[in-house]
Coordinates of C-alpha atoms (C1' of nucleotides) in Angstrom, one line a residue:
Chain O
M1 CA 146.3 -67.1 -70.5
L2 CA 145.6 -67.2 -74.2
D3 CA 142.0 -66.9 -75.3
K4 CA 140.4 -70.1 -76.4
D5 CA 139.2 -68.5 -79.6
E6 CA 142.7 -67.3 -80.4
V7 CA 144.0 -70.9 -80.1
K8 CA 141.2 -72.1 -82.3
E9 CA 142.1 -69.4 -84.8
A10 CA 145.7 -70.5 -84.8
I11 CA 144.8 -74.2 -85.3
V12 CA 142.5 -73.3 -88.2
S13 CA 145.2 -71.3 -89.8
V14 CA 147.7 -74.1 -89.5
A15 CA 145.0 -76.6 -90.8
R16 CA 144.2 -74.4 -93.7
H17 CA 147.8 -74.6 -94.8
I18 CA 147.9 -78.4 -94.6
F19 CA 144.5 -78.9 -96.2
S20 CA 145.6 -76.7 -99.1
R21 CA 148.6 -78.9 -99.7
F22 CA 147.1 -82.4 -99.2
G23 CA 143.4 -82.0 -99.3
F24 CA 141.0 -83.3 -96.7
R25 CA 141.5 -87.0 -96.9
K26 CA 145.3 -87.0 -96.9
T27 CA 145.6 -84.5 -94.0
T28 CA 145.8 -86.3 -90.6
M29 CA 145.0 -84.9 -87.2
D30 CA 148.5 -85.7 -86.1
E31 CA 149.9 -83.5 -88.7
I32 CA 147.7 -80.6 -87.7
A33 CA 148.6 -81.3 -84.1
I34 CA 152.4 -81.4 -84.7
A35 CA 152.3 -78.3 -86.9
S36 CA 150.4 -76.6 -84.1
R37 CA 153.0 -77.7 -81.6
K38 CA 150.4 -79.6 -79.6
G39 CA 149.5 -83.2 -78.8
K40 CA 146.7 -84.6 -80.9
S41 CA 144.4 -84.8 -77.9
S42 CA 144.8 -81.1 -77.3
I43 CA 143.4 -80.5 -80.8
Y44 CA 140.3 -82.5 -79.8
Y45 CA 140.0 -80.2 -76.8
Y46 CA 139.2 -77.4 -79.2
F47 CA 137.5 -79.2 -82.0
A48 CA 135.2 -82.3 -81.9
S49 CA 136.4 -83.8 -85.2
K50 CA 138.5 -83.3 -88.3
E51 CA 135.3 -82.3 -90.1
E52 CA 134.7 -79.5 -87.6
I53 CA 138.2 -78.1 -88.3
F54 CA 137.6 -78.4 -92.0
Q55 CA 134.3 -76.6 -91.7
A56 CA 136.0 -73.8 -89.8
V57 CA 138.6 -73.5 -92.5
V58 CA 136.0 -73.4 -95.3
E59 CA 133.9 -70.8 -93.4
K60 CA 137.0 -68.7 -92.9
E61 CA 137.8 -68.8 -96.6
A62 CA 134.3 -67.9 -97.4
E63 CA 134.3 -65.0 -94.9
I64 CA 137.6 -63.6 -96.3
F65 CA 136.2 -63.9 -99.8
K66 CA 133.1 -61.9 -98.8
Q67 CA 135.2 -59.3 -97.0
E68 CA 137.4 -58.8 -100.0
L69 CA 134.3 -58.1 -102.2
I70 CA 132.9 -55.7 -99.6
K71 CA 136.3 -54.0 -99.1
A72 CA 136.7 -53.4 -102.8
T73 CA 133.3 -51.7 -103.1
N74 CA 133.6 -47.9 -103.2
P75 CA 130.2 -46.4 -102.3
N76 CA 131.0 -43.4 -104.5
D77 CA 131.5 -45.4 -107.6
T78 CA 128.9 -45.5 -110.3
P79 CA 126.9 -48.8 -110.5
A80 CA 128.8 -49.6 -113.7
Q81 CA 132.1 -49.2 -111.9
K82 CA 130.8 -51.3 -109.0
L83 CA 129.8 -54.0 -111.3
K84 CA 133.1 -54.1 -113.1
T85 CA 135.1 -54.0 -109.8
H86 CA 133.0 -56.8 -108.4
V87 CA 133.7 -59.1 -111.3
L88 CA 137.4 -58.3 -111.3
V89 CA 137.9 -58.6 -107.5
R90 CA 135.8 -61.8 -107.5
M91 CA 138.1 -63.5 -110.0
R92 CA 141.3 -62.3 -108.3
S93 CA 140.0 -63.7 -104.9
M94 CA 139.0 -66.9 -106.6
E95 CA 142.5 -67.4 -108.0
K96 CA 143.8 -67.2 -104.4
L97 CA 141.3 -70.0 -103.5
A98 CA 142.2 -72.1 -106.5
N99 CA 145.0 -73.9 -104.7
F100 CA 142.8 -74.8 -101.8
Y101 CA 140.0 -76.1 -104.0
S102 CA 142.2 -78.0 -106.3
A103 CA 143.8 -79.7 -103.3
I104 CA 140.4 -80.9 -102.1
K105 CA 138.8 -81.6 -105.4
D106 CA 139.8 -85.3 -105.4
D107 CA 138.4 -85.9 -102.0
F108 CA 134.9 -87.2 -101.9
L109 CA 133.2 -84.5 -99.9
G110 CA 129.6 -85.3 -100.7
H111 CA 129.0 -86.5 -97.2
L112 CA 129.9 -83.2 -95.7
D113 CA 126.6 -81.4 -96.0
F114 CA 127.8 -78.2 -94.3
I115 CA 129.8 -77.4 -97.4
E116 CA 126.5 -77.1 -99.4
K117 CA 125.0 -75.0 -96.6
I118 CA 127.9 -72.6 -96.5
R119 CA 127.9 -72.3 -100.3
K120 CA 124.3 -71.5 -100.4
K121 CA 124.5 -68.9 -97.7
Y122 CA 127.3 -67.0 -99.4
D123 CA 125.6 -67.5 -102.7
Q124 CA 122.6 -65.7 -101.3
E125 CA 124.7 -62.9 -99.9
E126 CA 126.6 -62.4 -103.2
I127 CA 123.3 -62.3 -105.1
Q128 CA 122.1 -59.7 -102.6
M129 CA 125.2 -57.6 -103.3
M130 CA 124.8 -57.9 -107.0
E131 CA 121.2 -57.0 -106.9
S132 CA 121.7 -53.9 -104.9
I133 CA 124.2 -52.8 -107.5
L134 CA 121.7 -53.5 -110.2
V135 CA 118.9 -51.7 -108.3
E136 CA 121.1 -48.7 -107.8
G137 CA 121.9 -48.7 -111.5
V138 CA 118.3 -48.9 -112.5
E139 CA 117.3 -46.2 -110.0
N140 CA 119.7 -43.6 -111.4
G141 CA 118.8 -44.6 -114.9
M142 CA 122.1 -46.2 -115.8
F143 CA 120.8 -49.8 -116.2
E144 CA 117.7 -51.0 -117.8
I145 CA 116.5 -54.3 -116.2
D146 CA 113.0 -55.7 -115.7
D147 CA 113.7 -58.1 -112.9
T148 CA 116.8 -57.2 -111.0
S149 CA 116.4 -60.2 -108.8
L150 CA 116.5 -62.7 -111.6
A151 CA 119.2 -60.7 -113.3
A152 CA 121.4 -60.8 -110.2
I153 CA 121.0 -64.6 -110.1
A154 CA 121.9 -64.9 -113.7
I155 CA 125.0 -62.8 -113.5
V156 CA 126.3 -64.5 -110.3
T157 CA 125.7 -67.8 -111.9
A158 CA 127.6 -66.8 -115.0
L159 CA 130.5 -65.7 -112.7
K160 CA 130.5 -69.0 -110.9
G161 CA 130.7 -70.7 -114.2
M162 CA 134.0 -68.9 -114.8
E163 CA 135.5 -70.4 -111.7
I164 CA 135.6 -73.9 -113.1
P165 CA 138.5 -73.4 -115.5
L166 CA 140.5 -72.0 -112.6
F167 CA 140.5 -75.3 -110.9
W168 CA 141.3 -77.3 -113.9
G169 CA 144.2 -75.3 -115.0
V170 CA 143.1 -73.6 -118.2
E171 CA 145.6 -71.2 -119.7
E172 CA 145.4 -67.9 -117.8
K173 CA 145.5 -65.7 -120.9
D174 CA 142.5 -67.5 -122.3
L175 CA 140.7 -66.9 -119.0
E176 CA 141.4 -63.2 -118.9
S177 CA 140.0 -62.7 -122.4
R178 CA 136.9 -64.7 -121.5
L179 CA 136.5 -62.4 -118.5
D180 CA 136.8 -59.3 -120.7
H181 CA 134.2 -60.7 -123.0
L182 CA 131.9 -61.4 -120.1
I183 CA 132.2 -57.9 -118.8
H184 CA 131.7 -56.5 -122.2
I185 CA 128.6 -58.5 -122.8
L186 CA 127.3 -57.6 -119.4
F187 CA 127.7 -54.0 -120.0
H188 CA 126.3 -53.8 -123.5
G189 CA 123.4 -56.0 -122.6
V190 CA 122.6 -54.0 -119.6
M191 CA 123.5 -50.4 -120.2
K192 CA 120.7 -48.1 -121.4
H193 CA 121.6 -47.0 -124.9
Chain E
M1 CA 150.6 -106.0 -127.9
L2 CA 152.3 -103.4 -125.8
D3 CA 155.8 -104.2 -124.6
K4 CA 156.0 -105.0 -120.9
D5 CA 158.8 -102.4 -120.4
E6 CA 156.7 -99.7 -122.1
V7 CA 153.9 -100.4 -119.6
K8 CA 156.4 -100.2 -116.8
E9 CA 157.7 -97.0 -118.1
A10 CA 154.2 -95.5 -118.2
I11 CA 153.5 -96.6 -114.7
V12 CA 156.8 -95.1 -113.5
S13 CA 155.9 -91.9 -115.2
V14 CA 152.5 -91.7 -113.7
A15 CA 153.9 -92.6 -110.3
R16 CA 156.6 -90.0 -110.5
H17 CA 153.9 -87.4 -111.0
I18 CA 152.0 -88.5 -107.9
F19 CA 155.1 -88.9 -105.7
S20 CA 156.1 -85.4 -106.6
R21 CA 152.9 -84.1 -105.3
F22 CA 152.2 -86.2 -102.2
G23 CA 155.5 -87.8 -101.3
F24 CA 156.1 -91.5 -100.7
R25 CA 153.9 -92.1 -97.7
K26 CA 150.8 -90.3 -98.8
T27 CA 150.8 -91.8 -102.3
T28 CA 148.8 -95.0 -102.4
M29 CA 148.9 -97.9 -104.9
D30 CA 145.3 -97.3 -105.7
E31 CA 146.0 -93.8 -106.9
I32 CA 148.9 -95.0 -109.0
A33 CA 146.6 -97.7 -110.4
I34 CA 143.7 -95.4 -111.2
A35 CA 145.9 -92.7 -112.7
S36 CA 147.4 -95.5 -114.9
R37 CA 143.9 -96.6 -115.9
K38 CA 144.4 -100.0 -114.4
G39 CA 143.3 -102.1 -111.4
K40 CA 145.6 -102.2 -108.5
S41 CA 146.4 -105.8 -109.0
S42 CA 147.6 -105.1 -112.5
I43 CA 150.2 -102.7 -111.0
Y44 CA 151.5 -105.6 -108.9
Y45 CA 151.8 -107.6 -112.0
Y46 CA 154.6 -105.2 -113.1
F47 CA 156.0 -104.2 -109.7
A48 CA 156.4 -106.2 -106.6
S49 CA 155.8 -103.4 -104.2
K50 CA 155.3 -99.7 -103.8
E51 CA 159.0 -99.4 -102.8
E52 CA 160.0 -101.0 -106.1
I53 CA 158.0 -98.4 -108.1
F54 CA 159.6 -95.6 -106.0
Q55 CA 163.0 -97.1 -106.6
A56 CA 162.3 -97.1 -110.4
V57 CA 161.3 -93.4 -110.1
V58 CA 164.4 -92.4 -108.2
E59 CA 166.6 -94.3 -110.6
K60 CA 164.9 -92.6 -113.6
E61 CA 165.4 -89.2 -112.0
A62 CA 169.1 -89.9 -111.4
E63 CA 169.6 -91.2 -114.9
I64 CA 167.9 -88.1 -116.5
F65 CA 170.0 -85.9 -114.2
K66 CA 173.2 -87.7 -115.4
Q67 CA 172.2 -87.5 -119.1
E68 CA 171.6 -83.8 -118.8
L69 CA 175.1 -83.3 -117.5
I70 CA 176.5 -85.5 -120.3
K71 CA 174.4 -83.8 -123.0
A72 CA 175.6 -80.4 -121.9
T73 CA 179.2 -81.4 -122.2
N74 CA 180.8 -80.1 -125.4
P75 CA 184.0 -82.1 -126.1
N76 CA 185.5 -79.1 -127.9
D77 CA 185.1 -76.7 -124.9
T78 CA 188.1 -75.8 -122.9
P79 CA 188.2 -77.5 -119.5
A80 CA 187.4 -74.1 -117.9
Q81 CA 184.3 -73.9 -120.0
K82 CA 183.4 -77.4 -119.2
L83 CA 183.7 -76.8 -115.5
K84 CA 181.5 -73.7 -115.7
T85 CA 178.9 -75.5 -117.8
H86 CA 178.9 -78.5 -115.5
V87 CA 178.2 -76.3 -112.5
L88 CA 175.4 -74.3 -114.2
V89 CA 173.7 -77.3 -115.8
R90 CA 173.9 -79.1 -112.5
M91 CA 172.0 -76.4 -110.6
R92 CA 169.4 -76.0 -113.4
S93 CA 168.7 -79.7 -113.3
M94 CA 168.6 -79.7 -109.5
E95 CA 166.0 -77.0 -109.6
K96 CA 163.8 -79.3 -111.6
L97 CA 164.2 -82.0 -109.0
A98 CA 163.5 -79.7 -106.1
N99 CA 159.8 -80.3 -106.3
F100 CA 160.2 -84.0 -106.1
Y101 CA 162.6 -83.9 -103.2
S102 CA 160.7 -81.4 -101.2
A103 CA 157.6 -83.6 -101.6
I104 CA 159.4 -86.6 -100.1
K105 CA 161.5 -84.8 -97.6
D106 CA 159.0 -85.3 -94.8
D107 CA 158.7 -89.0 -95.3
F108 CA 161.0 -91.1 -93.3
L109 CA 162.9 -92.9 -96.0
G110 CA 165.8 -94.2 -93.9
H111 CA 164.6 -97.8 -94.2
L112 CA 164.9 -97.6 -98.0
D113 CA 168.5 -98.5 -98.4
F114 CA 168.5 -98.5 -102.1
I115 CA 168.3 -94.7 -102.0
E116 CA 171.7 -94.5 -100.4
K117 CA 173.1 -97.0 -103.0
I118 CA 171.8 -95.0 -105.9
R119 CA 173.1 -91.8 -104.4
K120 CA 176.5 -93.3 -104.0
K121 CA 176.7 -94.7 -107.5
Y122 CA 175.8 -91.4 -109.1
D123 CA 178.1 -89.5 -106.8
Q124 CA 180.9 -91.7 -108.0
E125 CA 180.0 -91.1 -111.6
E126 CA 179.8 -87.3 -111.2
I127 CA 183.1 -87.3 -109.4
Q128 CA 184.6 -89.2 -112.3
M129 CA 183.2 -86.6 -114.8
M130 CA 184.6 -83.8 -112.7
E131 CA 188.0 -85.4 -112.4
S132 CA 188.3 -86.0 -116.1
I133 CA 187.6 -82.3 -116.6
L134 CA 190.2 -81.4 -114.1
V135 CA 192.8 -83.9 -115.5
E136 CA 192.2 -82.5 -119.0
G137 CA 192.8 -79.0 -117.6
V138 CA 196.0 -80.0 -115.9
E139 CA 197.3 -81.8 -119.0
N140 CA 196.9 -78.8 -121.2
G141 CA 198.3 -76.5 -118.6
M142 CA 195.1 -74.6 -117.8
F143 CA 194.7 -75.9 -114.3
E144 CA 197.2 -76.5 -111.6
I145 CA 196.1 -79.2 -109.2
D146 CA 198.2 -81.6 -107.1
D147 CA 195.6 -84.3 -106.5
T148 CA 192.8 -84.2 -109.1
S149 CA 191.0 -87.0 -107.4
L150 CA 190.7 -85.2 -104.1
A151 CA 190.0 -81.9 -105.8
A152 CA 187.1 -83.5 -107.8
I153 CA 185.6 -84.9 -104.6
A154 CA 186.0 -81.5 -102.9
I155 CA 184.3 -79.6 -105.8
V156 CA 181.4 -82.1 -106.1
T157 CA 180.9 -82.0 -102.4
A158 CA 180.7 -78.2 -102.5
L159 CA 178.2 -78.3 -105.3
K160 CA 176.0 -80.8 -103.3
G161 CA 176.1 -78.3 -100.4
M162 CA 174.4 -75.8 -102.7
E163 CA 171.5 -78.1 -103.3
I164 CA 170.3 -77.8 -99.7
P165 CA 168.9 -74.3 -99.9
L166 CA 166.9 -75.3 -103.0
F167 CA 164.8 -77.6 -101.0
W168 CA 164.3 -75.2 -98.2
G169 CA 163.2 -72.4 -100.4
V170 CA 165.9 -69.8 -100.0
E171 CA 165.5 -66.7 -102.1
E172 CA 166.6 -67.5 -105.6
K173 CA 168.6 -64.3 -106.1
D174 CA 170.7 -65.1 -103.1
L175 CA 171.2 -68.6 -104.6
E176 CA 172.4 -67.2 -107.9
S177 CA 174.9 -64.9 -106.4
R178 CA 176.2 -67.7 -104.2
L179 CA 176.7 -69.8 -107.3
D180 CA 178.5 -67.0 -109.1
H181 CA 180.8 -66.7 -106.1
L182 CA 181.5 -70.4 -106.1
I183 CA 182.4 -70.4 -109.7
H184 CA 184.5 -67.4 -109.2
I185 CA 186.4 -68.9 -106.3
L186 CA 186.8 -72.2 -108.2
F187 CA 188.4 -70.5 -111.1
H188 CA 190.7 -68.2 -109.3
G189 CA 191.8 -70.9 -107.0
V190 CA 192.3 -73.3 -109.8
M191 CA 193.5 -71.4 -112.8
K192 CA 197.3 -71.1 -113.3
H193 CA 198.3 -67.5 -112.9
Chain D
dA1 C1' 148.2 -73.1 -49.2
dT2 C1' 144.4 -75.6 -50.9
dT3 C1' 141.0 -76.1 -54.0
dT4 C1' 139.0 -75.6 -58.5
dA5 C1' 139.0 -75.0 -63.3
dT6 C1' 141.6 -75.0 -67.6
dT7 C1' 144.6 -77.0 -70.7
dT8 C1' 147.9 -80.6 -72.3
dC9 C1' 149.3 -85.0 -73.3
dG10 C1' 150.4 -90.2 -73.5
dA11 C1' 148.3 -94.5 -74.0
dC12 C1' 144.7 -97.0 -75.8
dT13 C1' 140.9 -98.8 -79.0
dA14 C1' 137.9 -99.0 -82.7
dA15 C1' 137.4 -97.9 -87.3
dT16 C1' 139.3 -97.1 -91.6
dT17 C1' 142.8 -97.4 -95.0
dT18 C1' 146.1 -99.5 -97.6
dC19 C1' 149.3 -103.1 -99.0
dG20 C1' 149.8 -107.1 -101.2
dT21 C1' 147.7 -111.9 -102.6
dC22 C1' 144.9 -115.2 -105.0
dG23 C1' 142.0 -117.2 -108.2
dA24 C1' 139.1 -116.3 -111.8
dA25 C1' 138.0 -113.8 -116.0
dT26 C1' 139.4 -111.7 -120.3
dA27 C1' 142.1 -111.0 -124.4
dG28 C1' 145.6 -112.2 -127.5
dT29 C1' 148.7 -115.9 -129.9
dC30 C1' 149.9 -120.2 -131.7
Chain K
dG1 C1' 140.9 -125.2 -129.1
dA2 C1' 144.9 -125.0 -126.1
dC3 C1' 148.1 -121.9 -124.1
dT4 C1' 150.1 -117.6 -122.5
dA5 C1' 149.9 -112.9 -121.1
dT6 C1' 147.4 -109.5 -118.8
dT7 C1' 143.6 -107.5 -116.1
dC8 C1' 140.8 -107.3 -112.3
dG9 C1' 137.6 -108.0 -108.1
dA10 C1' 137.4 -109.7 -103.7
dC11 C1' 139.8 -110.6 -99.8
dG12 C1' 142.9 -110.9 -95.4
dA13 C1' 146.7 -109.0 -92.9
dA14 C1' 149.1 -105.2 -91.5
dA15 C1' 149.4 -100.4 -90.8
dT16 C1' 147.5 -95.9 -90.2
dT17 C1' 144.4 -92.8 -88.2
dA18 C1' 140.3 -90.8 -85.8
dG19 C1' 138.7 -90.2 -81.7
dT20 C1' 138.5 -91.4 -76.2
dC21 C1' 139.9 -91.4 -71.4
dG22 C1' 142.1 -90.5 -67.4
dA23 C1' 145.9 -88.6 -65.5
dA24 C1' 149.3 -84.9 -65.2
dA25 C1' 150.5 -80.2 -65.5
dT26 C1' 149.4 -75.4 -65.4
dA27 C1' 146.9 -71.4 -64.2
dA28 C1' 143.0 -69.1 -61.3
dA29 C1' 140.3 -68.5 -57.5
dT30 C1' 139.3 -68.8 -52.6

DNA sequence: ATTTATTTCGACTAATTTCGTCGAATAGTC
DNA sequence: GACTATTCGACGAAATTAGTCGAAATAAAT
């Protein structure tokens, strides 16, 4: 017999696909069921509601996002290299998510409070990652920062600011050059001279 | 005051955009209204129903398609050139429509009989265009065809067959080579030797 | 084999969404 | 001011959809 979790995984994967195309509101349970080759009631055997499926999808996206950041981190890199890699990988991963987020951006999702929770949790984790890079840089004398905690928050916040144009379809070239600028500014504002 | 037809045009244009993204079923009148910066009732002032808007969109697509074929026709070309141009322009225009058709392909549109009517009308017109090319070719001795009417139907039918892979996402390279083959076959089966 | 637990599904209902209507309000014209 | 053209909010009817329930089917356990 197939493991229950595997079935759930499969449903989430199918649902992610449909949510990416039609957003939350326009995606129906019947569509998810049919695409999963199941009856609608069978879907409810695994998930209590449409929101619960959506939550699983969002959590999976967030987890993949985090893993990509971790995977890209080479422990042997200098802190400066780590910082640059982090920024670049972050944007590349975000681009992959852009479809998904632009599909759901018109749905009113304010009533789904788990989204805010997930966002905060992963925010926190990314800030931790960033801070440990900064701390390492300070320790080996490469960076010069008074309050690494505040600096980490500031940098992550700045990076998040750069997501926004992704979802509103700003020209990519413009985006790349902005990214270069940001990296440049980060480095020359942060490197010991 | 703005002309009534201009407002209708604007609504059709907005609607085309939304239909392309969500298909017929998932597109709501409210969305069309909001995107047109109007109340929903105002839309009904110009169109009697959602179907009527959709019909206008389909007719516009068909008309643009036809105009592109006409525009691409250079009267000074040889019939052989005209035939080749027709085939190429047809596929290029079809590619532009592929989004629209793949968006609505999952909706059950069998109950909208005007679609069939429009299709038939433009079918007829394209066959006429094709036949006049063939006739011209026969008259100046370039082509050798017994029944140009039947031949025109056969060729247009073959071309329509090549639309299908467009909507199901076959590899483009494969498509291009198929197109080359078709043109090649058409010519060497049709040119007087 | 029989019982028990797991999984699927069709049919149904309640809640929501959406179409389309109507009458009133607003703006533009004579 | 009267008259027409246009917009809109509120509403009911119809359709769609989320979620339930019990029964059927399938697999596991005894």
